[in-house]
Amino acid sequence: VMGAMATSTIAGTLHSRHLHCRTLLLLLPYLPIAFLLVDGGGIPTTLDGPFTPATRAFDRSLRQGSEDVPLSDPRLAPRARPPSPEQIALAASADPSSLWVSWVTGRAQVGSHLTPLDPTAVRSEVWYGERPASADTVGHPHVARGSAEVYSQLYPYPGLLNYTSGVIHHVRLVGLRPSTRYYYRCGDSSLKGGLSDERSFVTLPAPAPDAYPRRVAVVGDLGLTGNSTSTVDHLARNDPSMILMVGDMTYANQYRTTGGRGVPCFSCSFPDAPIRESYQPRWDGWGRFMEPLASRVTMMVTEGNHEIEPQGHGGAVTFASYLARFAVPSEESGSNTKFFYSFNAGGIHFIMLGAYVDYNRTGAQYSWLEKDLQKVDRRATPWVVASWHTPWYNSYSSHYQEFECMRQEMEGLLYQHGVDIVFSGHVHAYERMNRVFNYTLDPCGPVYITIGDGGNIEEIDIDHADDPGKCPSPGDNQPEFGGVCHLNFTSGPAKGKFCWERQPEWSAFRESSFGHGILEVVNSTYALWTWHRNQDAYGEHSVGDQIYIVREPDKCLLQPRGQSHGGMPFFNIK
């Protein structure tokens, strides 16, 4: 089964295909691979790779982009009146016995002279239990209390609008039972109308080699355009039990300056702008838009470049909105920063890394990552899945080799510890790699997947670095953080060149379409990955890309073997 088969459409309805795959995967330990491929509808596995590189051309009948949804849209406009909570969202803690609930109360302010709200003037409470509250009971039997804060986005430049947020609440629930439905209300019970309507969630399964989240949705570079709303609607219909958001959530920065239409290169279009303004009400609209999904399913985030949002003189303050709005298990996982952290969800250990903070080997993030990987018990969490915003392997012209420095610093550590899958965004297209390490096909390397096609204002990327005349110059694609480590390839068909002249051998499949992905891990060695294109949302028998990712722990036992380019270690395969 070669690359073209990996992208073939699968007969039958989406519902029946998932039902068939789930039933089949439960039997995987007892079925030979030959039966799997024949009866599984021809879905390939990574055991059939490496695949011949394949590209599905951009469908010119589709829009390359769409405009931002206005804040007056009912999905973005305020629905709750203060003091009622809004923008309710859930986040996993380090293990399934705890969970974070976040929400916003009060009204944000935009203008020149602002008075921030007092976060101590309202309580942060979550009332919860395993049964719905009924009319003949006082309410839920348990209550947890947390903290609240406000943040501001301030500009000392004429014409740029200041902002101060509503009160942002974070409460951590503890002592929960894994794989259990809980009902909850959040807010301030001392105020009339201070509690939300009742919502519910199901906790993630406990770490075990035979227990996994039912369905993990993965999306990046979402934004808040017409395409973004199609992506989220499609994602919701696929009924995930958890969401990975791999950076660039709202595209609030540059919104007001560009009239809600965006520009592919801000500095090119506005060379005299003292700072890139961020229109923070877009964050509030995004929180309201995501609430129907995020208030019942845990949503885990990592920061992208559009979350940097510099403010103050010279942009000295950054990431204010990201740091205030999201609760993540940073303290629980020992990182003590929201820029990188980890958590368990059944038999998967998730690692969320930061591309816009120090990633060098002498830094805190690398040290934390090394310790975190050393603590992973593969008997309890056989799968290790890592996410960060910027892809290391990318054959599109956009952001080509942009974060090569990060790859050279950290790739060896991930390879040494057998990370199975890596999700990134940043490039506004889809690309799945063959297993690779150090630009060399390697059966023990991770499967890298770029899924930055959520629908943002900057449109879909369609140019490939191997297209005639589309190879960036080494001076292009400067990162917004970190150094420049652009390099020419030292071996293989592209030896001595900055770009390949054909699709690189490590790029298995790529396509320029908006969409999202679904990861379904069923046992300790098999997982089904499906990429869903937005144009297939109402189709009966079409997916963009589908493959079984197969772990081979007995084959990929690793030992150090010396040093490679840039000091990155190579490893022998026993």
PDB file of N, CA and C in Angstrom, residues 60-144:
ATOM      1  N   ARG A  60      -9.232  24.719  -6.760  1.00  0.00           N
ATOM      2  CA  ARG A  60      -9.430  26.133  -7.080  1.00  0.00           C
ATOM      3  C   ARG A  60     -10.900  26.545  -6.997  1.00  0.00           C
ATOM      4  N   SER A  61     -11.810  25.574  -6.907  1.00  0.00           N
ATOM      5  CA  SER A  61     -13.219  25.931  -6.756  1.00  0.00           C
ATOM      6  C   SER A  61     -13.543  26.371  -5.335  1.00  0.00           C
ATOM      7  N   LEU A  62     -12.607  26.154  -4.406  1.00  0.00           N
ATOM      8  CA  LEU A  62     -12.813  26.520  -3.011  1.00  0.00           C
ATOM      9  C   LEU A  62     -12.194  27.888  -2.733  1.00  0.00           C
ATOM     10  N   ARG A  63     -12.734  28.549  -1.721  1.00  0.00           N
ATOM     11  CA  ARG A  63     -12.158  29.820  -1.306  1.00  0.00           C
ATOM     12  C   ARG A  63     -10.818  29.578  -0.619  1.00  0.00           C
ATOM     13  N   GLN A  64      -9.819  30.393  -0.949  1.00  0.00           N
ATOM     14  CA  GLN A  64      -8.528  30.284  -0.284  1.00  0.00           C
ATOM     15  C   GLN A  64      -8.588  30.886   1.115  1.00  0.00           C
ATOM     16  N   GLY A  65      -9.609  31.718   1.368  1.00  0.00           N
ATOM     17  CA  GLY A  65      -9.784  32.299   2.684  1.00  0.00           C
ATOM     18  C   GLY A  65     -11.164  32.908   2.799  1.00  0.00           C
ATOM     19  N   SER A  66     -11.477  33.435   3.968  1.00  0.00           N
ATOM     20  CA  SER A  66     -12.746  34.110   4.200  1.00  0.00           C
ATOM     21  C   SER A  66     -12.531  35.186   5.245  1.00  0.00           C
ATOM     22  N   GLU A  67     -13.485  36.122   5.338  1.00  0.00           N
ATOM     23  CA  GLU A  67     -13.329  37.232   6.257  1.00  0.00           C
ATOM     24  C   GLU A  67     -13.709  36.841   7.683  1.00  0.00           C
ATOM     25  N   ASP A  68     -13.260  37.660   8.622  1.00  0.00           N
ATOM     26  CA  ASP A  68     -13.580  37.426  10.023  1.00  0.00           C
ATOM     27  C   ASP A  68     -15.075  37.568  10.270  1.00  0.00           C
ATOM     28  N   VAL A  69     -15.577  36.749  11.193  1.00  0.00           N
ATOM     29  CA  VAL A  69     -16.957  36.864  11.642  1.00  0.00           C
ATOM     30  C   VAL A  69     -17.050  38.099  12.535  1.00  0.00           C
ATOM     31  N   PRO A  70     -18.028  38.986  12.322  1.00  0.00           N
ATOM     32  CA  PRO A  70     -18.115  40.206  13.147  1.00  0.00           C
ATOM     33  C   PRO A  70     -18.542  39.888  14.569  1.00  0.00           C
ATOM     34  N   LEU A  71     -18.145  40.741  15.493  1.00  0.00           N
ATOM     35  CA  LEU A  71     -18.491  40.547  16.897  1.00  0.00           C
ATOM     36  C   LEU A  71     -19.987  40.693  17.160  1.00  0.00           C
ATOM     37  N   SER A  72     -20.719  41.227  16.211  1.00  0.00           N
ATOM     38  CA  SER A  72     -22.168  41.322  16.358  1.00  0.00           C
ATOM     39  C   SER A  72     -22.874  40.007  16.051  1.00  0.00           C
ATOM     40  N   ASP A  73     -22.164  39.039  15.500  1.00  0.00           N
ATOM     41  CA  ASP A  73     -22.752  37.731  15.222  1.00  0.00           C
ATOM     42  C   ASP A  73     -23.239  37.111  16.531  1.00  0.00           C
ATOM     43  N   PRO A  74     -24.429  36.511  16.565  1.00  0.00           N
ATOM     44  CA  PRO A  74     -24.957  35.942  17.821  1.00  0.00           C
ATOM     45  C   PRO A  74     -24.038  34.916  18.475  1.00  0.00           C
ATOM     46  N   ARG A  75     -23.199  34.258  17.683  1.00  0.00           N
ATOM     47  CA  ARG A  75     -22.281  33.273  18.254  1.00  0.00           C
ATOM     48  C   ARG A  75     -21.129  33.921  19.003  1.00  0.00           C
ATOM     49  N   LEU A  76     -20.880  35.206  18.720  1.00  0.00           N
ATOM     50  CA  LEU A  76     -19.767  35.922  19.332  1.00  0.00           C
ATOM     51  C   LEU A  76     -20.217  36.978  20.330  1.00  0.00           C
ATOM     52  N   ALA A  77     -21.437  37.426  20.199  1.00  0.00           N
ATOM     53  CA  ALA A  77     -21.930  38.514  21.053  1.00  0.00           C
ATOM     54  C   ALA A  77     -22.224  38.007  22.459  1.00  0.00           C
ATOM     55  N   PRO A  78     -22.184  38.900  23.468  1.00  0.00           N
ATOM     56  CA  PRO A  78     -22.490  38.476  24.851  1.00  0.00           C
ATOM     57  C   PRO A  78     -23.893  37.896  24.940  1.00  0.00           C
ATOM     58  N   ARG A  79     -23.993  36.777  25.653  1.00  0.00           N
ATOM     59  CA  ARG A  79     -25.288  36.132  25.874  1.00  0.00           C
ATOM     60  C   ARG A  79     -25.684  36.170  27.345  1.00  0.00           C
ATOM     61  N   ALA A  80     -24.700  36.209  28.218  1.00  0.00           N
ATOM     62  CA  ALA A  80     -24.968  36.230  29.659  1.00  0.00           C
ATOM     63  C   ALA A  80     -24.844  37.654  30.183  1.00  0.00           C
ATOM     64  N   ARG A  81     -25.757  38.031  31.070  1.00  0.00           N
ATOM     65  CA  ARG A  81     -25.687  39.338  31.716  1.00  0.00           C
ATOM     66  C   ARG A  81     -24.932  39.222  33.036  1.00  0.00           C
ATOM     67  N   PRO A  82     -24.011  40.143  33.311  1.00  0.00           N
ATOM     68  CA  PRO A  82     -23.326  40.101  34.605  1.00  0.00           C
ATOM     69  C   PRO A  82     -24.338  40.087  35.750  1.00  0.00           C
ATOM     70  N   PRO A  83     -24.092  39.292  36.794  1.00  0.00           N
ATOM     71  CA  PRO A  83     -22.832  38.599  37.096  1.00  0.00           C
ATOM     72  C   PRO A  83     -22.758  37.164  36.576  1.00  0.00           C
ATOM     73  N   SER A  84     -23.624  36.782  35.630  1.00  0.00           N
ATOM     74  CA  SER A  84     -23.611  35.405  35.143  1.00  0.00           C
ATOM     75  C   SER A  84     -22.304  35.104  34.410  1.00  0.00           C
ATOM     76  N   PRO A  85     -21.788  33.891  34.548  1.00  0.00           N
ATOM     77  CA  PRO A  85     -20.545  33.506  33.864  1.00  0.00           C
ATOM     78  C   PRO A  85     -20.748  33.354  32.356  1.00  0.00           C
ATOM     79  N   GLU A  86     -19.698  33.579  31.623  1.00  0.00           N
ATOM     80  CA  GLU A  86     -19.660  33.300  30.188  1.00  0.00           C
ATOM     81  C   GLU A  86     -18.262  32.802  29.834  1.00  0.00           C
ATOM     82  N   GLN A  87     -18.089  32.369  28.586  1.00  0.00           N
ATOM     83  CA  GLN A  87     -16.808  31.857  28.098  1.00  0.00           C
ATOM     84  C   GLN A  87     -16.313  30.694  28.966  1.00  0.00           C
ATOM     85  N   ILE A  88     -17.214  29.813  29.341  1.00  0.00           N
ATOM     86  CA  ILE A  88     -16.881  28.681  30.212  1.00  0.00           C
ATOM     87  C   ILE A  88     -16.063  27.664  29.416  1.00  0.00           C
ATOM     88  N   ALA A  89     -14.982  27.188  30.020  1.00  0.00           N
ATOM     89  CA  ALA A  89     -14.097  26.242  29.344  1.00  0.00           C
ATOM     90  C   ALA A  89     -13.495  25.282  30.354  1.00  0.00           C
ATOM     91  N   LEU A  90     -13.206  24.065  29.893  1.00  0.00           N
ATOM     92  CA  LEU A  90     -12.604  23.019  30.718  1.00  0.00           C
ATOM     93  C   LEU A  90     -11.193  22.731  30.233  1.00  0.00           C
ATOM     94  N   ALA A  91     -10.338  22.335  31.159  1.00  0.00           N
ATOM     95  CA  ALA A  91      -8.984  21.905  30.817  1.00  0.00           C
ATOM     96  C   ALA A  91      -8.586  20.749  31.717  1.00  0.00           C
ATOM     97  N   ALA A  92      -7.856  19.802  31.162  1.00  0.00           N
ATOM     98  CA  ALA A  92      -7.393  18.665  31.944  1.00  0.00           C
ATOM     99  C   ALA A  92      -6.330  19.110  32.930  1.00  0.00           C
ATOM    100  N   SER A  93      -6.248  18.394  34.038  1.00  0.00           N
ATOM    101  CA  SER A  93      -5.133  18.549  34.954  1.00  0.00           C
ATOM    102  C   SER A  93      -4.099  17.473  34.609  1.00  0.00           C
ATOM    103  N   ALA A  94      -3.094  17.304  35.444  1.00  0.00           N
ATOM    104  CA  ALA A  94      -2.031  16.360  35.101  1.00  0.00           C
ATOM    105  C   ALA A  94      -2.522  14.925  35.048  1.00  0.00           C
ATOM    106  N   ASP A  95      -3.580  14.608  35.802  1.00  0.00           N
ATOM    107  CA  ASP A  95      -4.144  13.263  35.761  1.00  0.00           C
ATOM    108  C   ASP A  95      -5.668  13.389  35.844  1.00  0.00           C
ATOM    109  N   PRO A  96      -6.408  12.312  35.510  1.00  0.00           N
ATOM    110  CA  PRO A  96      -7.868  12.423  35.399  1.00  0.00           C
ATOM    111  C   PRO A  96      -8.617  12.592  36.715  1.00  0.00           C
ATOM    112  N   SER A  97      -7.940  12.580  37.843  1.00  0.00           N
ATOM    113  CA  SER A  97      -8.633  12.789  39.107  1.00  0.00           C
ATOM    114  C   SER A  97      -8.890  14.262  39.394  1.00  0.00           C
ATOM    115  N   SER A  98      -8.423  15.142  38.520  1.00  0.00           N
ATOM    116  CA  SER A  98      -8.668  16.569  38.694  1.00  0.00           C
ATOM    117  C   SER A  98      -8.899  17.216  37.339  1.00  0.00           C
ATOM    118  N   LEU A  99      -9.487  18.411  37.376  1.00  0.00           N
ATOM    119  CA  LEU A  99      -9.862  19.099  36.144  1.00  0.00           C
ATOM    120  C   LEU A  99     -10.035  20.581  36.434  1.00  0.00           C
ATOM    121  N   TRP A 100      -9.723  21.422  35.455  1.00  0.00           N
ATOM    122  CA  TRP A 100      -9.849  22.867  35.593  1.00  0.00           C
ATOM    123  C   TRP A 100     -11.134  23.362  34.942  1.00  0.00           C
ATOM    124  N   VAL A 101     -11.803  24.311  35.609  1.00  0.00           N
ATOM    125  CA  VAL A 101     -12.952  25.012  35.043  1.00  0.00           C
ATOM    126  C   VAL A 101     -12.617  26.503  35.036  1.00  0.00           C
ATOM    127  N   SER A 102     -12.797  27.145  33.890  1.00  0.00           N
ATOM    128  CA  SER A 102     -12.502  28.574  33.748  1.00  0.00           C
ATOM    129  C   SER A 102     -13.714  29.295  33.171  1.00  0.00           C
ATOM    130  N   TRP A 103     -13.869  30.559  33.518  1.00  0.00           N
ATOM    131  CA  TRP A 103     -14.949  31.369  32.962  1.00  0.00           C
ATOM    132  C   TRP A 103     -14.654  32.845  33.187  1.00  0.00           C
ATOM    133  N   VAL A 104     -15.503  33.703  32.622  1.00  0.00           N
ATOM    134  CA  VAL A 104     -15.337  35.151  32.721  1.00  0.00           C
ATOM    135  C   VAL A 104     -16.637  35.761  33.239  1.00  0.00           C
ATOM    136  N   THR A 105     -16.514  36.736  34.140  1.00  0.00           N
ATOM    137  CA  THR A 105     -17.665  37.522  34.584  1.00  0.00           C
ATOM    138  C   THR A 105     -17.362  39.004  34.395  1.00  0.00           C
ATOM    139  N   GLY A 106     -18.420  39.794  34.356  1.00  0.00           N
ATOM    140  CA  GLY A 106     -18.245  41.224  34.163  1.00  0.00           C
ATOM    141  C   GLY A 106     -17.986  41.560  32.707  1.00  0.00           C
ATOM    142  N   ARG A 107     -17.871  42.822  32.439  1.00  0.00           N
ATOM    143  CA  ARG A 107     -17.676  43.296  31.077  1.00  0.00           C
ATOM    144  C   ARG A 107     -16.261  43.840  30.876  1.00  0.00           C
ATOM    145  N   ALA A 108     -15.660  43.440  29.777  1.00  0.00           N
ATOM    146  CA  ALA A 108     -14.390  44.033  29.376  1.00  0.00           C
ATOM    147  C   ALA A 108     -14.607  45.481  28.953  1.00  0.00           C
ATOM    148  N   GLN A 109     -13.525  46.258  28.981  1.00  0.00           N
ATOM    149  CA  GLN A 109     -13.589  47.674  28.613  1.00  0.00           C
ATOM    150  C   GLN A 109     -12.538  47.984  27.543  1.00  0.00           C
ATOM    151  N   VAL A 110     -12.920  48.841  26.602  1.00  0.00           N
ATOM    152  CA  VAL A 110     -12.023  49.260  25.534  1.00  0.00           C
ATOM    153  C   VAL A 110     -12.055  50.776  25.457  1.00  0.00           C
ATOM    154  N   GLY A 111     -10.888  51.394  25.370  1.00  0.00           N
ATOM    155  CA  GLY A 111     -10.859  52.852  25.278  1.00  0.00           C
ATOM    156  C   GLY A 111      -9.528  53.413  25.718  1.00  0.00           C
ATOM    157  N   SER A 112      -9.550  54.660  26.194  1.00  0.00           N
ATOM    158  CA  SER A 112      -8.314  55.346  26.574  1.00  0.00           C
ATOM    159  C   SER A 112      -8.063  55.324  28.078  1.00  0.00           C
ATOM    160  N   HIS A 113      -9.076  55.661  28.858  1.00  0.00           N
ATOM    161  CA  HIS A 113      -8.905  55.736  30.309  1.00  0.00           C
ATOM    162  C   HIS A 113      -9.802  54.675  30.953  1.00  0.00           C
ATOM    163  N   LEU A 114      -9.196  53.602  31.411  1.00  0.00           N
ATOM    164  CA  LEU A 114      -9.949  52.435  31.872  1.00  0.00           C
ATOM    165  C   LEU A 114      -9.686  52.175  33.348  1.00  0.00           C
ATOM    166  N   THR A 115     -10.708  51.678  34.035  1.00  0.00           N
ATOM    167  CA  THR A 115     -10.573  51.270  35.425  1.00  0.00           C
ATOM    168  C   THR A 115     -10.800  49.766  35.504  1.00  0.00           C
ATOM    169  N   PRO A 116      -9.765  48.979  35.770  1.00  0.00           N
ATOM    170  CA  PRO A 116      -9.934  47.530  35.810  1.00  0.00           C
ATOM    171  C   PRO A 116     -10.943  47.101  36.874  1.00  0.00           C
ATOM    172  N   LEU A 117     -11.644  46.015  36.600  1.00  0.00           N
ATOM    173  CA  LEU A 117     -12.552  45.429  37.575  1.00  0.00           C
ATOM    174  C   LEU A 117     -11.769  44.862  38.742  1.00  0.00           C
ATOM    175  N   ASP A 118     -12.431  44.714  39.874  1.00  0.00           N
ATOM    176  CA  ASP A 118     -11.810  44.150  41.075  1.00  0.00           C
ATOM    177  C   ASP A 118     -12.064  42.643  41.104  1.00  0.00           C
ATOM    178  N   PRO A 119     -11.048  41.811  40.912  1.00  0.00           N
ATOM    179  CA  PRO A 119     -11.281  40.367  40.879  1.00  0.00           C
ATOM    180  C   PRO A 119     -11.661  39.779  42.226  1.00  0.00           C
ATOM    181  N   THR A 120     -11.463  40.528  43.314  1.00  0.00           N
ATOM    182  CA  THR A 120     -11.838  40.008  44.634  1.00  0.00           C
ATOM    183  C   THR A 120     -13.307  40.277  44.970  1.00  0.00           C
ATOM    184  N   ALA A 121     -13.996  41.000  44.096  1.00  0.00           N
ATOM    185  CA  ALA A 121     -15.378  41.380  44.394  1.00  0.00           C
ATOM    186  C   ALA A 121     -16.381  40.295  44.046  1.00  0.00           C
ATOM    187  N   VAL A 122     -15.939  39.227  43.438  1.00  0.00           N
ATOM    188  CA  VAL A 122     -16.832  38.142  43.049  1.00  0.00           C
ATOM    189  C   VAL A 122     -16.151  36.812  43.344  1.00  0.00           C
ATOM    190  N   ARG A 123     -16.931  35.836  43.796  1.00  0.00           N
ATOM    191  CA  ARG A 123     -16.369  34.537  44.158  1.00  0.00           C
ATOM    192  C   ARG A 123     -16.095  33.677  42.922  1.00  0.00           C
ATOM    193  N   SER A 124     -15.175  32.751  43.108  1.00  0.00           N
ATOM    194  CA  SER A 124     -14.869  31.754  42.078  1.00  0.00           C
ATOM    195  C   SER A 124     -15.237  30.388  42.640  1.00  0.00           C
ATOM    196  N   GLU A 125     -16.436  29.899  42.281  1.00  0.00           N
ATOM    197  CA  GLU A 125     -16.960  28.639  42.829  1.00  0.00           C
ATOM    198  C   GLU A 125     -17.399  27.716  41.702  1.00  0.00           C
ATOM    199  N   VAL A 126     -17.204  26.428  41.924  1.00  0.00           N
ATOM    200  CA  VAL A 126     -17.791  25.398  41.060  1.00  0.00           C
ATOM    201  C   VAL A 126     -18.526  24.412  41.955  1.00  0.00           C
ATOM    202  N   TRP A 127     -19.830  24.284  41.735  1.00  0.00           N
ATOM    203  CA  TRP A 127     -20.661  23.307  42.434  1.00  0.00           C
ATOM    204  C   TRP A 127     -20.847  22.116  41.509  1.00  0.00           C
ATOM    205  N   TYR A 128     -20.581  20.904  42.020  1.00  0.00           N
ATOM    206  CA  TYR A 128     -20.560  19.752  41.107  1.00  0.00           C
ATOM    207  C   TYR A 128     -20.931  18.462  41.828  1.00  0.00           C
ATOM    208  N   GLY A 129     -21.300  17.465  41.053  1.00  0.00           N
ATOM    209  CA  GLY A 129     -21.636  16.147  41.578  1.00  0.00           C
ATOM    210  C   GLY A 129     -21.890  15.187  40.433  1.00  0.00           C
ATOM    211  N   GLU A 130     -22.093  13.916  40.767  1.00  0.00           N
ATOM    212  CA  GLU A 130     -22.269  12.883  39.756  1.00  0.00           C
ATOM    213  C   GLU A 130     -23.716  12.765  39.276  1.00  0.00           C
ATOM    214  N   ARG A 131     -24.603  13.551  39.862  1.00  0.00           N
ATOM    215  CA  ARG A 131     -25.994  13.529  39.422  1.00  0.00           C
ATOM    216  C   ARG A 131     -26.448  14.952  39.117  1.00  0.00           C
ATOM    217  N   PRO A 132     -27.379  15.108  38.188  1.00  0.00           N
ATOM    218  CA  PRO A 132     -27.914  16.445  37.936  1.00  0.00           C
ATOM    219  C   PRO A 132     -28.634  16.978  39.170  1.00  0.00           C
ATOM    220  N   ALA A 133     -28.547  18.268  39.356  1.00  0.00           N
ATOM    221  CA  ALA A 133     -29.294  18.890  40.446  1.00  0.00           C
ATOM    222  C   ALA A 133     -30.771  18.892  40.074  1.00  0.00           C
ATOM    223  N   SER A 134     -31.630  18.453  40.990  1.00  0.00           N
ATOM    224  CA  SER A 134     -33.060  18.402  40.726  1.00  0.00           C
ATOM    225  C   SER A 134     -33.772  19.498  41.514  1.00  0.00           C
ATOM    226  N   ALA A 135     -35.023  19.702  41.188  1.00  0.00           N
ATOM    227  CA  ALA A 135     -35.786  20.789  41.812  1.00  0.00           C
ATOM    228  C   ALA A 135     -35.971  20.591  43.306  1.00  0.00           C
ATOM    229  N   ASP A 136     -35.933  19.342  43.781  1.00  0.00           N
ATOM    230  CA  ASP A 136     -36.183  19.087  45.199  1.00  0.00           C
ATOM    231  C   ASP A 136     -34.909  18.952  46.014  1.00  0.00           C
ATOM    232  N   THR A 137     -33.750  19.348  45.442  1.00  0.00           N
ATOM    233  CA  THR A 137     -32.493  19.333  46.181  1.00  0.00           C
ATOM    234  C   THR A 137     -31.918  20.735  46.227  1.00  0.00           C
ATOM    235  N   VAL A 138     -31.051  20.945  47.212  1.00  0.00           N
ATOM    236  CA  VAL A 138     -30.421  22.256  47.352  1.00  0.00           C
ATOM    237  C   VAL A 138     -29.503  22.545  46.174  1.00  0.00           C
ATOM    238  N   GLY A 139     -28.827  21.535  45.668  1.00  0.00           N
ATOM    239  CA  GLY A 139     -27.890  21.721  44.565  1.00  0.00           C
ATOM    240  C   GLY A 139     -26.896  20.583  44.537  1.00  0.00           C
ATOM    241  N   HIS A 140     -25.769  20.812  43.912  1.00  0.00           N
ATOM    242  CA  HIS A 140     -24.748  19.775  43.831  1.00  0.00           C
ATOM    243  C   HIS A 140     -24.042  19.639  45.175  1.00  0.00           C
ATOM    244  N   PRO A 141     -23.585  18.419  45.501  1.00  0.00           N
ATOM    245  CA  PRO A 141     -23.064  18.181  46.855  1.00  0.00           C
ATOM    246  C   PRO A 141     -21.657  18.721  47.115  1.00  0.00           C
ATOM    247  N   HIS A 142     -20.889  19.012  46.064  1.00  0.00           N
ATOM    248  CA  HIS A 142     -19.500  19.431  46.256  1.00  0.00           C
ATOM    249  C   HIS A 142     -19.299  20.843  45.725  1.00  0.00           C
ATOM    250  N   VAL A 143     -18.389  21.559  46.380  1.00  0.00           N
ATOM    251  CA  VAL A 143     -18.024  22.887  45.907  1.00  0.00           C
ATOM    252  C   VAL A 143     -16.508  23.031  45.957  1.00  0.00           C
ATOM    253  N   ALA A 144     -15.947  23.606  44.907  1.00  0.00           N
ATOM    254  CA  ALA A 144     -14.518  23.916  44.869  1.00  0.00           C
ATOM    255  C   ALA A 144     -14.367  25.405  44.609  1.00  0.00           C
TER     256      ALA A 144
END
